Coordinates of C-alpha atoms and ligand atoms in Angstrom, one line a residue:
M58 CA 75.7 110.6 70.5
R59 CA 75.5 114.4 70.7
V60 CA 76.9 115.6 74.0
S61 CA 74.0 118.0 74.4
Q62 CA 71.7 115.0 74.6
M63 CA 73.8 112.9 76.9
L64 CA 73.3 112.4 80.6
V65 CA 76.8 113.1 81.7
P66 CA 76.6 115.2 84.8
T67 CA 80.3 116.3 85.4
L68 CA 81.2 118.0 88.6
R69 CA 83.9 120.6 89.1
E70 CA 84.6 119.8 92.7
V71 CA 86.1 116.6 94.1
P72 CA 83.3 115.0 96.1
A73 CA 84.2 114.9 99.8
E74 CA 83.2 111.3 100.4
A75 CA 85.5 109.9 97.8
E76 CA 88.9 108.8 99.1
V77 CA 90.4 107.0 96.1
V78 CA 91.0 108.3 92.6
S79 CA 88.6 106.0 90.8
H80 CA 85.8 106.9 93.1
Q81 CA 86.5 110.6 92.7
L82 CA 86.8 110.5 89.0
L83 CA 83.7 108.2 88.4
L84 CA 81.7 110.7 90.3
R85 CA 83.2 113.8 88.8
A86 CA 83.2 112.6 85.3
G87 CA 79.5 111.7 85.5
F88 CA 79.8 107.9 85.4
I89 CA 78.1 106.9 88.7
R90 CA 75.9 108.2 91.4
K91 CA 75.4 106.7 94.9
T92 CA 71.9 105.3 95.6
A93 CA 72.8 103.9 99.0
S94 CA 76.0 103.1 100.8
G95 CA 77.9 100.6 98.6
V96 CA 75.0 100.8 96.0
Y97 CA 75.5 102.8 92.8
T98 CA 73.6 103.7 89.7
Y99 CA 75.7 103.3 86.6
L100 CA 75.0 106.2 84.3
P101 CA 75.2 105.8 80.6
L102 CA 78.9 106.2 80.2
A103 CA 79.7 103.7 82.9
Q104 CA 77.2 101.3 81.4
R105 CA 79.0 101.5 78.1
V106 CA 82.4 100.7 79.8
L107 CA 80.8 97.8 81.8
K108 CA 79.3 96.4 78.6
K109 CA 82.7 96.4 76.9
I110 CA 84.3 94.6 79.8
M111 CA 81.5 92.1 79.8
Q112 CA 81.9 91.6 76.1
I113 CA 85.6 90.9 76.5
V114 CA 84.8 88.5 79.4
R115 CA 82.1 86.7 77.3
E116 CA 84.4 86.3 74.3
E117 CA 87.2 84.8 76.4
M118 CA 84.8 82.5 78.4
D119 CA 83.2 81.3 75.2
K120 CA 86.6 80.7 73.6
Q121 CA 87.4 78.3 76.4
G122 CA 84.2 76.4 76.0
G123 CA 82.2 78.3 78.6
Q124 CA 78.4 78.3 78.3
E125 CA 76.5 81.3 79.5
L126 CA 73.4 80.9 81.6
L127 CA 71.6 83.1 84.1
M128 CA 70.7 82.0 87.6
P129 CA 68.3 83.8 89.9
I130 CA 69.5 86.5 92.3
I131 CA 67.0 85.5 94.9
Q132 CA 67.9 82.1 96.5
P133 CA 65.9 80.0 98.9
A134 CA 67.4 79.4 102.3
E135 CA 67.0 75.6 101.9
L136 CA 69.9 75.5 99.4
W137 CA 72.1 77.3 101.9
L138 CA 70.9 75.1 104.8
D139 CA 71.8 72.1 102.7
S140 CA 75.4 73.3 102.1
G141 CA 75.7 74.3 105.7
R142 CA 76.5 77.9 104.8
W143 CA 73.2 79.6 105.9
H144 CA 74.6 79.7 109.5
V145 CA 78.3 80.3 108.7
Y146 CA 78.2 82.9 106.0
G147 CA 77.4 85.6 108.6
P148 CA 76.1 89.1 108.3
E149 CA 77.5 89.6 104.7
L150 CA 74.5 87.6 103.5
F151 CA 71.5 89.7 102.6
R152 CA 68.6 87.8 104.0
L153 CA 64.9 88.4 103.4
K154 CA 61.5 86.7 103.9
D155 CA 58.7 86.3 101.5
R156 CA 55.0 86.9 102.3
H157 CA 54.7 83.4 103.7
Q158 CA 57.7 84.0 106.1
R159 CA 59.9 81.7 104.1
D160 CA 63.7 82.6 104.2
F161 CA 65.6 83.7 101.1
C162 CA 68.9 85.5 100.5
L163 CA 70.3 87.7 97.7
G164 CA 73.1 85.8 96.0
P165 CA 76.6 86.7 97.1
T166 CA 77.8 83.8 95.0
H167 CA 76.2 80.8 93.3
E168 CA 77.8 77.5 94.3
E169 CA 74.6 76.3 96.0
V170 CA 72.3 77.1 93.1
I171 CA 74.6 75.7 90.4
T172 CA 75.6 72.5 92.2
T173 CA 72.0 71.7 92.9
L174 CA 71.2 72.4 89.2
V175 CA 74.0 70.2 87.9
R176 CA 73.0 67.5 90.4
G177 CA 69.7 67.2 88.7
D178 CA 70.8 67.3 85.1
V179 CA 74.3 65.9 84.9
R180 CA 74.5 62.1 85.5
S181 CA 77.3 60.8 83.3
Y182 CA 81.0 61.3 82.8
K183 CA 80.1 61.9 79.2
Q184 CA 78.5 65.2 80.0
M185 CA 81.7 66.7 81.4
P186 CA 83.8 68.8 81.4
L187 CA 81.2 71.4 81.8
L188 CA 82.0 75.1 82.1
L189 CA 78.9 77.3 83.1
Y190 CA 79.0 81.0 83.7
Q191 CA 76.9 84.0 84.2
I192 CA 77.4 87.8 84.5
Q193 CA 75.1 89.3 87.1
S194 CA 74.7 91.6 90.1
K195 CA 75.9 90.1 93.4
F196 CA 74.9 91.2 96.8
R197 CA 77.2 91.2 99.9
D198 CA 76.4 93.3 103.0
E199 CA 80.1 94.2 103.4
R200 CA 81.2 95.4 106.8
R201 CA 82.9 98.4 105.2
P202 CA 81.6 99.3 101.8
R203 CA 84.1 101.8 100.5
F204 CA 86.1 103.2 97.7
G205 CA 83.1 103.5 95.4
L206 CA 82.8 100.5 93.1
M207 CA 85.8 98.8 94.6
R208 CA 83.9 97.4 97.6
G209 CA 80.2 97.7 96.9
R210 CA 77.3 95.9 98.5
E211 CA 75.8 95.4 95.1
F212 CA 78.3 94.8 92.3
I213 CA 78.6 93.0 89.0
M214 CA 80.5 89.7 88.8
K215 CA 81.2 87.1 86.3
D216 CA 81.1 83.7 87.9
L217 CA 82.0 80.5 86.2
Y218 CA 81.8 77.0 87.7
S219 CA 83.7 74.0 86.2
F220 CA 82.5 70.4 86.5
D221 CA 84.9 67.6 85.9
R222 CA 85.2 63.9 86.4
D223 CA 88.5 64.0 88.3
E224 CA 91.4 66.1 89.5
A225 CA 93.2 65.9 86.1
G226 CA 90.1 67.3 84.5
L227 CA 89.9 70.1 87.0
E228 CA 93.5 71.0 86.4
V229 CA 92.7 71.4 82.7
S230 CA 89.7 73.6 83.4
Y231 CA 91.7 75.6 85.9
Q232 CA 94.4 76.3 83.3
K233 CA 91.8 77.3 80.7
M234 CA 90.5 79.9 83.1
H235 CA 94.0 81.0 84.1
E236 CA 94.7 81.7 80.4
A237 CA 91.3 83.3 79.8
Y238 CA 91.9 85.7 82.8
I239 CA 95.3 86.7 81.4
N240 CA 93.6 87.5 78.1
I241 CA 90.7 89.4 79.7
F242 CA 92.8 91.7 81.8
S243 CA 95.4 92.2 79.0
R244 CA 92.6 93.2 76.7
C245 CA 91.1 95.6 79.3
G246 CA 94.5 97.4 79.2
V247 CA 95.4 97.0 82.9
Q248 CA 98.7 96.0 84.4
F249 CA 98.1 92.9 86.5
R250 CA 99.7 89.9 88.1
P251 CA 98.3 86.5 88.9
V252 CA 99.4 85.7 92.5
E253 CA 99.3 82.6 94.6
A254 CA 96.7 83.1 97.3
D255 CA 95.7 81.4 100.4
S256 CA 93.1 78.7 99.8
G257 CA 92.3 78.0 103.4
A258 CA 92.9 74.6 104.8
I259 CA 92.9 73.0 101.3
G260 CA 96.5 74.1 100.8
G261 CA 98.7 73.9 97.8
S262 CA 98.7 76.5 95.1
S263 CA 95.1 75.8 94.2
T264 CA 94.0 79.4 94.0
H265 CA 95.3 82.4 92.2
E266 CA 94.1 86.0 92.6
F267 CA 94.5 88.4 89.7
M268 CA 95.8 91.7 91.0
V269 CA 95.8 95.0 89.3
L270 CA 98.8 96.7 90.7
A271 CA 97.9 100.1 92.3
E272 CA 98.8 102.1 95.4
S273 CA 95.2 102.1 96.5
G274 CA 95.0 98.3 96.5
E275 CA 93.8 96.6 99.7
A276 CA 96.1 93.6 99.2
A277 CA 99.8 93.4 99.8
I278 CA 101.8 91.3 97.3
L279 CA 105.3 90.0 97.1
Y280 CA 106.8 89.2 93.7
C281 CA 110.1 88.1 92.5
S282 CA 112.5 90.5 90.8
A283 CA 113.7 87.8 88.5
C284 CA 111.2 85.0 87.9
D285 CA 107.4 84.9 87.7
Y286 CA 106.8 84.0 91.4
A287 CA 104.1 86.2 93.0
A288 CA 102.0 85.7 96.0
N289 CA 99.9 87.7 98.4
V290 CA 101.5 88.2 101.8
E291 CA 99.4 85.6 103.5
K292 CA 100.6 83.0 101.1
A293 CA 104.1 84.1 100.3
T294 CA 107.0 81.9 101.3
T295 CA 110.8 82.2 101.1
Q296 CA 113.8 79.9 101.3
P297 CA 114.2 78.5 104.8
T298 CA 117.3 79.4 106.8
T299 CA 119.7 76.5 107.0
G300 CA 120.9 75.2 110.3
P301 CA 121.5 74.6 113.1
D302 CA 125.2 74.9 112.4
P303 CA 126.7 71.7 114.0
S304 CA 130.1 73.4 114.3
I305 CA 128.7 75.8 117.0
P306 CA 128.8 74.1 120.4
K307 CA 125.5 74.1 122.3
L308 CA 126.1 75.9 125.5
P309 CA 124.3 75.1 128.8
L310 CA 120.9 76.6 129.3
Q311 CA 121.1 79.5 131.8
E312 CA 118.7 82.0 133.3
M313 CA 119.5 85.7 132.9
S314 CA 118.0 88.7 134.6
T315 CA 116.3 91.0 132.1
P316 CA 114.4 93.5 134.2
G317 CA 111.9 95.5 132.2
Q318 CA 113.0 94.1 128.9
R319 CA 110.0 92.6 127.1
S320 CA 110.1 92.8 123.3
A321 CA 112.6 90.9 121.2
E322 CA 114.3 94.2 120.3
E323 CA 114.5 95.3 124.0
V324 CA 116.0 92.0 125.1
A325 CA 118.4 91.9 122.2
A326 CA 119.6 95.5 122.9
F327 CA 119.9 94.8 126.6
L328 CA 122.0 91.7 126.0
G329 CA 124.0 93.3 123.2
I330 CA 122.9 90.8 120.6
E331 CA 120.7 90.9 117.4
P332 CA 116.9 90.2 117.5
T333 CA 117.7 87.3 115.1
Q334 CA 119.1 85.5 118.2
V335 CA 115.8 85.8 120.2
I336 CA 112.9 83.4 120.0
K337 CA 109.6 85.3 119.9
T338 CA 106.8 83.4 121.6
M339 CA 103.2 84.4 120.7
F340 CA 100.1 82.9 122.2
Y341 CA 97.0 82.4 120.2
K342 CA 93.5 81.4 121.1
T343 CA 91.6 79.3 118.5
N344 CA 88.1 77.9 118.7
Q345 CA 89.6 74.8 120.3
E346 CA 92.8 75.6 122.3
V347 CA 95.5 78.0 123.2
V348 CA 98.8 77.5 121.3
A349 CA 102.3 79.0 121.4
A350 CA 103.7 80.1 118.1
L351 CA 107.4 80.6 117.8
V352 CA 109.2 82.8 115.3
R353 CA 112.6 84.4 115.2
G354 CA 112.8 87.8 117.0
D355 CA 113.0 89.8 113.8
R356 CA 109.9 88.2 112.3
D357 CA 106.2 88.1 112.6
V358 CA 103.6 85.3 112.7
N359 CA 101.5 84.9 109.6
E360 CA 98.2 84.3 111.3
V361 CA 96.6 82.9 108.1
K362 CA 99.3 80.2 107.8
L363 CA 99.0 79.4 111.5
L364 CA 95.2 79.1 111.3
N365 CA 95.4 76.7 108.3
I366 CA 98.1 74.5 109.9
L367 CA 96.0 74.2 113.1
G368 CA 92.9 73.5 111.0
A369 CA 91.1 75.9 113.3
L370 CA 88.0 78.0 112.4
T371 CA 89.1 81.1 114.3
L372 CA 92.4 82.4 115.6
E373 CA 93.1 85.5 117.7
L374 CA 96.0 86.8 119.8
A375 CA 95.5 85.6 123.4
D376 CA 94.9 88.4 125.9
E377 CA 97.5 89.0 128.7
K378 CA 95.4 87.2 131.3
T379 CA 95.3 84.0 129.3
V380 CA 99.0 84.2 128.7
E381 CA 99.7 84.6 132.4
Q382 CA 97.4 81.7 133.2
V383 CA 99.1 79.4 130.7
T384 CA 102.7 80.4 131.5
G385 CA 102.7 81.8 135.0
A386 CA 104.5 84.9 133.7
P387 CA 103.5 88.2 132.2
V388 CA 103.7 88.9 128.5
G389 CA 107.3 89.6 127.5
Y390 CA 108.9 86.9 129.6
V391 CA 107.2 83.9 128.2
G392 CA 109.0 81.2 126.2
P393 CA 108.8 77.5 125.0
V394 CA 111.2 76.0 127.6
Q395 CA 109.4 74.0 130.2
L396 CA 106.0 75.2 128.8
K397 CA 103.4 72.6 129.7
N398 CA 100.0 71.6 128.6
I399 CA 99.8 73.5 125.4
R400 CA 100.9 72.8 121.9
I401 CA 103.9 74.6 120.5
V402 CA 104.1 75.5 116.8
A403 CA 107.6 76.5 115.7
D404 CA 108.6 78.3 112.5
L405 CA 111.2 76.4 110.4
D406 CA 113.7 79.1 111.0
V407 CA 113.4 78.8 114.8
M408 CA 114.6 75.2 114.5
A409 CA 117.8 76.5 112.8
M410 CA 118.8 78.6 115.8
T411 CA 121.6 77.8 118.2
N412 CA 122.1 79.2 121.7
A413 CA 119.1 81.5 121.4
I414 CA 117.3 83.7 123.9
A415 CA 113.7 83.1 125.0
G416 CA 111.5 84.1 127.9
A417 CA 111.9 81.9 131.0
N418 CA 108.2 82.1 132.1
K419 CA 109.3 84.1 135.1
Q420 CA 108.9 87.9 135.5
D421 CA 112.1 89.8 134.5
V422 CA 113.9 86.6 133.5
H423 CA 115.0 85.2 130.1
F424 CA 116.9 82.0 129.2
I425 CA 120.1 82.2 127.2
N426 CA 121.5 79.3 125.2
V427 CA 118.2 77.9 124.3
N428 CA 118.5 75.1 121.8
P429 CA 115.4 73.8 120.0
Q430 CA 115.1 70.0 120.2
R431 CA 117.3 69.9 123.3
D432 CA 115.4 72.4 125.4
F433 CA 111.9 72.1 124.0
T434 CA 110.1 70.0 121.4
P435 CA 107.4 71.6 119.3
E436 CA 104.4 69.6 118.2
I437 CA 104.4 71.2 114.8
V438 CA 107.3 72.6 112.8
E439 CA 106.2 74.6 109.7
D440 CA 106.6 77.8 107.9
I441 CA 104.4 80.1 109.9
R442 CA 105.9 83.5 109.3
L443 CA 105.2 86.6 107.3
V444 CA 107.7 87.0 104.5
K445 CA 109.1 90.5 104.0
V446 CA 110.4 92.5 101.0
G447 CA 114.0 91.7 100.1
E448 CA 113.9 88.1 101.2
P449 CA 114.9 85.4 98.7
C450 CA 112.2 84.1 96.3
P451 CA 111.3 80.5 97.1
K452 CA 111.6 79.5 93.5
C453 CA 114.8 81.2 92.3
G454 CA 116.4 83.0 95.3
A455 CA 116.3 86.4 93.8
H456 CA 115.0 89.3 95.9
L457 CA 111.3 89.7 96.5
L458 CA 109.7 93.0 95.8
E459 CA 106.5 94.3 97.2
A460 CA 103.5 96.0 95.7
R461 CA 99.8 96.7 96.4
G462 CA 97.1 95.2 94.4
I463 CA 93.4 95.3 93.7
E464 CA 91.9 91.8 93.4
V465 CA 89.9 91.8 90.2
G466 CA 89.5 88.1 89.8
Q467 CA 90.1 84.8 91.6
I468 CA 90.2 81.2 90.4
F469 CA 89.8 78.5 92.8
K470 CA 89.9 74.7 92.9
L471 CA 86.9 73.6 95.0
G472 CA 87.4 69.9 94.5
T473 CA 84.4 67.9 95.9
K474 CA 83.5 70.3 98.7
Y475 CA 80.1 71.3 97.4
S476 CA 79.4 68.2 95.3
E477 CA 79.8 65.9 98.3
I478 CA 77.7 68.0 100.6
L479 CA 75.0 68.6 98.1
G480 CA 75.2 65.1 96.6
A481 CA 76.2 66.1 93.0
T482 CA 77.5 62.8 91.7
F483 CA 77.9 61.1 88.3
L484 CA 78.5 57.6 87.0
D485 CA 82.0 57.1 85.7
E486 CA 83.2 54.8 82.8
N487 CA 82.7 51.7 85.1
G488 CA 79.3 52.7 86.2
K489 CA 80.6 53.8 89.6
E490 CA 79.1 56.8 91.4
R491 CA 81.5 59.6 92.2
P492 CA 81.3 63.2 93.3
I493 CA 81.8 65.8 90.6
V494 CA 85.1 67.7 90.9
M495 CA 84.5 71.5 90.8
G496 CA 86.2 74.8 90.4
C497 CA 84.9 78.4 90.7
Y498 CA 86.2 81.4 88.9
G499 CA 85.1 85.0 89.6
I500 CA 85.8 88.4 88.0
G501 CA 84.6 91.6 89.6
V502 CA 83.4 93.4 86.5
S503 CA 82.5 96.7 88.2
R504 CA 85.6 96.5 90.3
T505 CA 87.7 96.1 87.1
M506 CA 86.3 99.3 85.7
A507 CA 87.4 101.1 88.9
A508 CA 90.8 99.4 88.9
A509 CA 91.4 100.4 85.3
I510 CA 91.0 104.1 86.4
E511 CA 93.4 103.6 89.4
Q512 CA 96.1 102.9 86.8
N513 CA 95.0 105.2 84.0
Y514 CA 94.5 108.8 85.0
D515 CA 96.3 112.1 85.4
Q516 CA 95.5 115.5 87.1
N517 CA 92.9 116.2 84.4
G518 CA 90.9 113.1 84.6
I519 CA 90.5 109.5 83.4
I520 CA 92.6 108.1 80.5
W521 CA 90.6 105.1 79.3
P522 CA 92.4 102.2 77.6
A523 CA 90.8 102.4 74.1
N524 CA 89.4 98.8 74.4
I525 CA 87.1 99.7 77.3
A526 CA 86.6 103.5 76.7
P527 CA 82.9 104.5 76.7
F528 CA 83.5 106.2 73.4
Q529 CA 86.8 106.2 71.4
A530 CA 86.7 109.7 70.1
I531 CA 85.1 113.1 70.6
V532 CA 84.7 115.7 68.0
V533 CA 84.8 119.2 69.4
P534 CA 83.8 122.1 67.2
V535 CA 85.3 125.3 68.6
A536 CA 82.5 127.7 67.5
T537 CA 79.1 126.0 67.3
K538 CA 77.7 129.1 65.7
D539 CA 80.1 128.9 62.8
E540 CA 78.1 127.0 60.2
S541 CA 81.1 125.8 58.2
Q542 CA 82.8 124.5 61.3
M543 CA 79.7 122.7 62.4
K544 CA 79.3 121.2 59.0
V545 CA 82.8 119.7 59.0
A546 CA 82.3 118.5 62.6
E547 CA 79.0 116.8 61.8
E548 CA 80.5 115.1 58.7
L549 CA 83.5 113.8 60.7
Y550 CA 81.2 112.6 63.4
H551 CA 79.1 110.6 60.9
T552 CA 82.1 109.2 59.0
L553 CA 83.9 108.1 62.1
N554 CA 80.8 106.3 63.4
Q555 CA 80.2 104.7 60.1
A556 CA 83.8 103.5 60.1
G557 CA 83.1 101.8 63.5
V558 CA 84.9 104.4 65.6
E559 CA 82.5 105.2 68.5
T560 CA 82.4 109.0 68.4
V561 CA 80.5 111.7 70.2
L562 CA 80.0 115.2 69.0
D563 CA 80.2 118.0 71.5
D564 CA 77.6 120.3 70.0
R565 CA 77.0 122.2 73.2
A566 CA 77.1 126.0 73.1
E567 CA 79.9 126.1 75.7
R568 CA 83.3 127.8 75.6
P569 CA 86.0 125.5 74.1
G570 CA 87.8 125.5 77.4
V571 CA 84.8 123.9 79.1
K572 CA 84.5 121.3 76.5
F573 CA 88.2 120.4 76.6
K574 CA 88.1 120.1 80.3
D575 CA 85.1 117.8 80.1
A576 CA 86.7 115.7 77.4
D577 CA 89.9 115.2 79.4
L578 CA 87.9 114.4 82.6
I579 CA 85.8 111.8 80.8
G580 CA 88.9 110.4 79.2
Y581 CA 88.0 109.9 75.5
P582 CA 91.2 108.4 74.0
V583 CA 91.2 110.7 71.0
R584 CA 89.9 114.3 70.6
I585 CA 89.4 116.0 67.3
V586 CA 89.1 119.8 67.4
V587 CA 87.4 121.5 64.5
G588 CA 88.5 125.1 64.5
K589 CA 89.4 128.0 62.2
Q590 CA 91.4 125.8 59.8
A591 CA 88.4 123.6 59.2
S592 CA 87.6 125.7 56.1
D593 CA 90.9 124.6 54.7
G594 CA 90.1 121.0 55.5
I595 CA 92.5 120.8 58.5
V596 CA 91.6 119.7 62.0
E597 CA 93.5 119.0 65.2
M598 CA 93.9 115.5 66.6
R599 CA 95.0 114.9 70.1
Q600 CA 95.8 111.7 72.0
R601 CA 94.5 111.8 75.6
R602 CA 97.2 109.7 77.1
S603 CA 100.4 111.1 75.5
G604 CA 99.0 114.6 74.8
V605 CA 100.5 114.2 71.3
T606 CA 98.7 116.7 69.1
E607 CA 98.9 116.9 65.3
M608 CA 97.1 118.9 62.6
T609 CA 95.7 116.6 60.0
S610 CA 93.6 116.8 56.9
V611 CA 89.9 115.9 57.4
K612 CA 90.1 113.1 54.9
D613 CA 92.9 111.3 56.8
V614 CA 91.3 111.4 60.2
V615 CA 89.5 108.1 59.9
T616 CA 92.5 106.1 58.7
K617 CA 94.7 107.7 61.3
I618 CA 92.3 107.0 64.2
L619 CA 91.9 103.4 63.1
E620 CA 95.6 103.0 63.1
L621 CA 96.0 104.7 66.4
L622 CA 93.3 103.0 68.5
P623 CA 95.0 99.6 69.0
T624 CA 98.0 101.4 70.5
L625 CA 96.0 103.5 73.0
Ligands
LIG926 P1 87.5 90.5 98.6 O1 88.6 89.8 99.3 O2 88.0 91.7 97.9 O3 86.4 90.8 99.5 P2 86.5 88.1 97.7 O4 87.6 87.1 97.9 O5 85.4 88.1 98.7 O6 87.1 89.6 97.5 P3 85.3 86.6 95.5 O7 84.3 85.9 96.3 O8 86.4 85.8 95.0 O9 85.8 87.9 96.2 O10 84.6 87.3 94.3 C1 85.1 87.4 93.0 C2 85.5 88.8 92.6 O11 84.4 89.7 92.8 C3 86.6 89.4 93.3 O12 87.9 88.9 92.8 C4 86.4 90.8 93.2 O13 87.0 91.3 92.0 C5 84.9 90.9 93.1 N1 84.3 91.4 94.4 C6 84.2 90.7 95.6 N2 83.6 91.5 96.5 C7 83.3 92.7 95.9 C8 82.7 93.9 96.3 N3 82.2 94.0 97.6 N4 82.6 94.9 95.5 C9 83.0 94.8 94.2 N5 83.6 93.7 93.7 C10 83.8 92.6 94.5
LIG927 MG1 84.9 89.6 100.1

């Protein structure tokens, strides 16, 4: 392409609405324009990047035996009523009616459509494993669309669904996708980590999120400084504290006046001890009950873990009034001893404490010498706490480090959740009818484009990894009026394209400074400047990422670029 003909409306100013780098640069470099909140038009350069990412995705899906299909965006409400999700999906689902007042939605995901499809056409174990995928626009009416392409209301996703006869088959499909995702994100040139994520009540390590590490990421991750353990904070675990230490005598339970001392820190400071000696009692309201959750005073409750352990649908901190009703004491003085009529969930580490401090369920009073088991008995003892940076890795004991991540993909073992509800069964080797075992695997294609920028930019603009760059090279003639320069530039432009290097020619009658600025902003991996020395057959070749610049003879340019590209 000739730059004079391209629709690349670059901007000099940073658009005010854009908070994160990728949003700013995609707007400034002329890749996207907003059509509505969370809804964007991909201009030609963006479309080229997206197509490259999609091509990589397709190749890796196909390599694992995936078959591409295309399902409708518009989905009838009946499918969602059948799965039970019409009423639980909530306001994120874009709903609409047809002229006959029948309900439809715009697909946020396709479990319903594909499970119903497979139910009709897959009958025998011989037809599995089956890996079906599509790449398509998805619609979610996000509560807070933001950060440009990161959290859109319309976005491009690859979604693959696996169908297997049993858990062992699902495990194989899952591992195939795990491998495919590693290949995809590596080829896209981003730094990423697969992390264990929360899979709801299903438990186990049956879901991984693929996180591009970046400051602007919405997810917090903990990862091991020594081994490959990585998990998002909701899922992260550590090694449990050992104890109680039997050599420490358990002292008699005793009340202690603690006027005005409410938080674990305040009580600890008041009594001249460490917060690690205090039992923190938190009250939560679920859709079914009020529960007390106990963690050590220096720690916080992991609400996701707690919700899963309770098997509840919703969980929120109980208000002060509820706490008073349940305990008879104001917040700050509540504790597990003599607590009646509600379930107590204790963190593993609480059970390892000896002679601890806890609220006495009386205003301005705490108990000292509280000993779990002796003084109270929790209904549930589990890991319910948030793990913090610096704690030991659950696998190898080395220190955990923290990072922020952008979720670009997720793989998930669904099991028989949808096949049972929607009746997708098959006949096994013995002619017995069984539900199909499913998995689902998403990649945010448009989010991946944005995430790549979050990791690859400098003050001058985007630095595209060569594999997903909209074009790989730009040829910039310094003086467009100089015929000999233009001739060299034109020739280079053609030879490069013929050699398979996607190249543009900046033929605009602009000052060189303007062209260089635009080239840097857009982020072409290689820039070739055709200037005064062109008449001697010499041009300048510059790498966008390193800034390394060399003078090279025109006839060597193609070979040099072809050598260089895989390294950029
Ligand atoms: P998030 O927690 O970020 O909302 P999700 O768990 O809802 O993501 P999935 O349903 O697993 O996402 O969708 C698969 C992939 O689609 C995600 O890993 C992400 O890359 C992408 N994605 C999800 N929601 C959006 C969105 N609103 N805009 C852009 N990409 C998205
Ligand atoms: Mg979401």
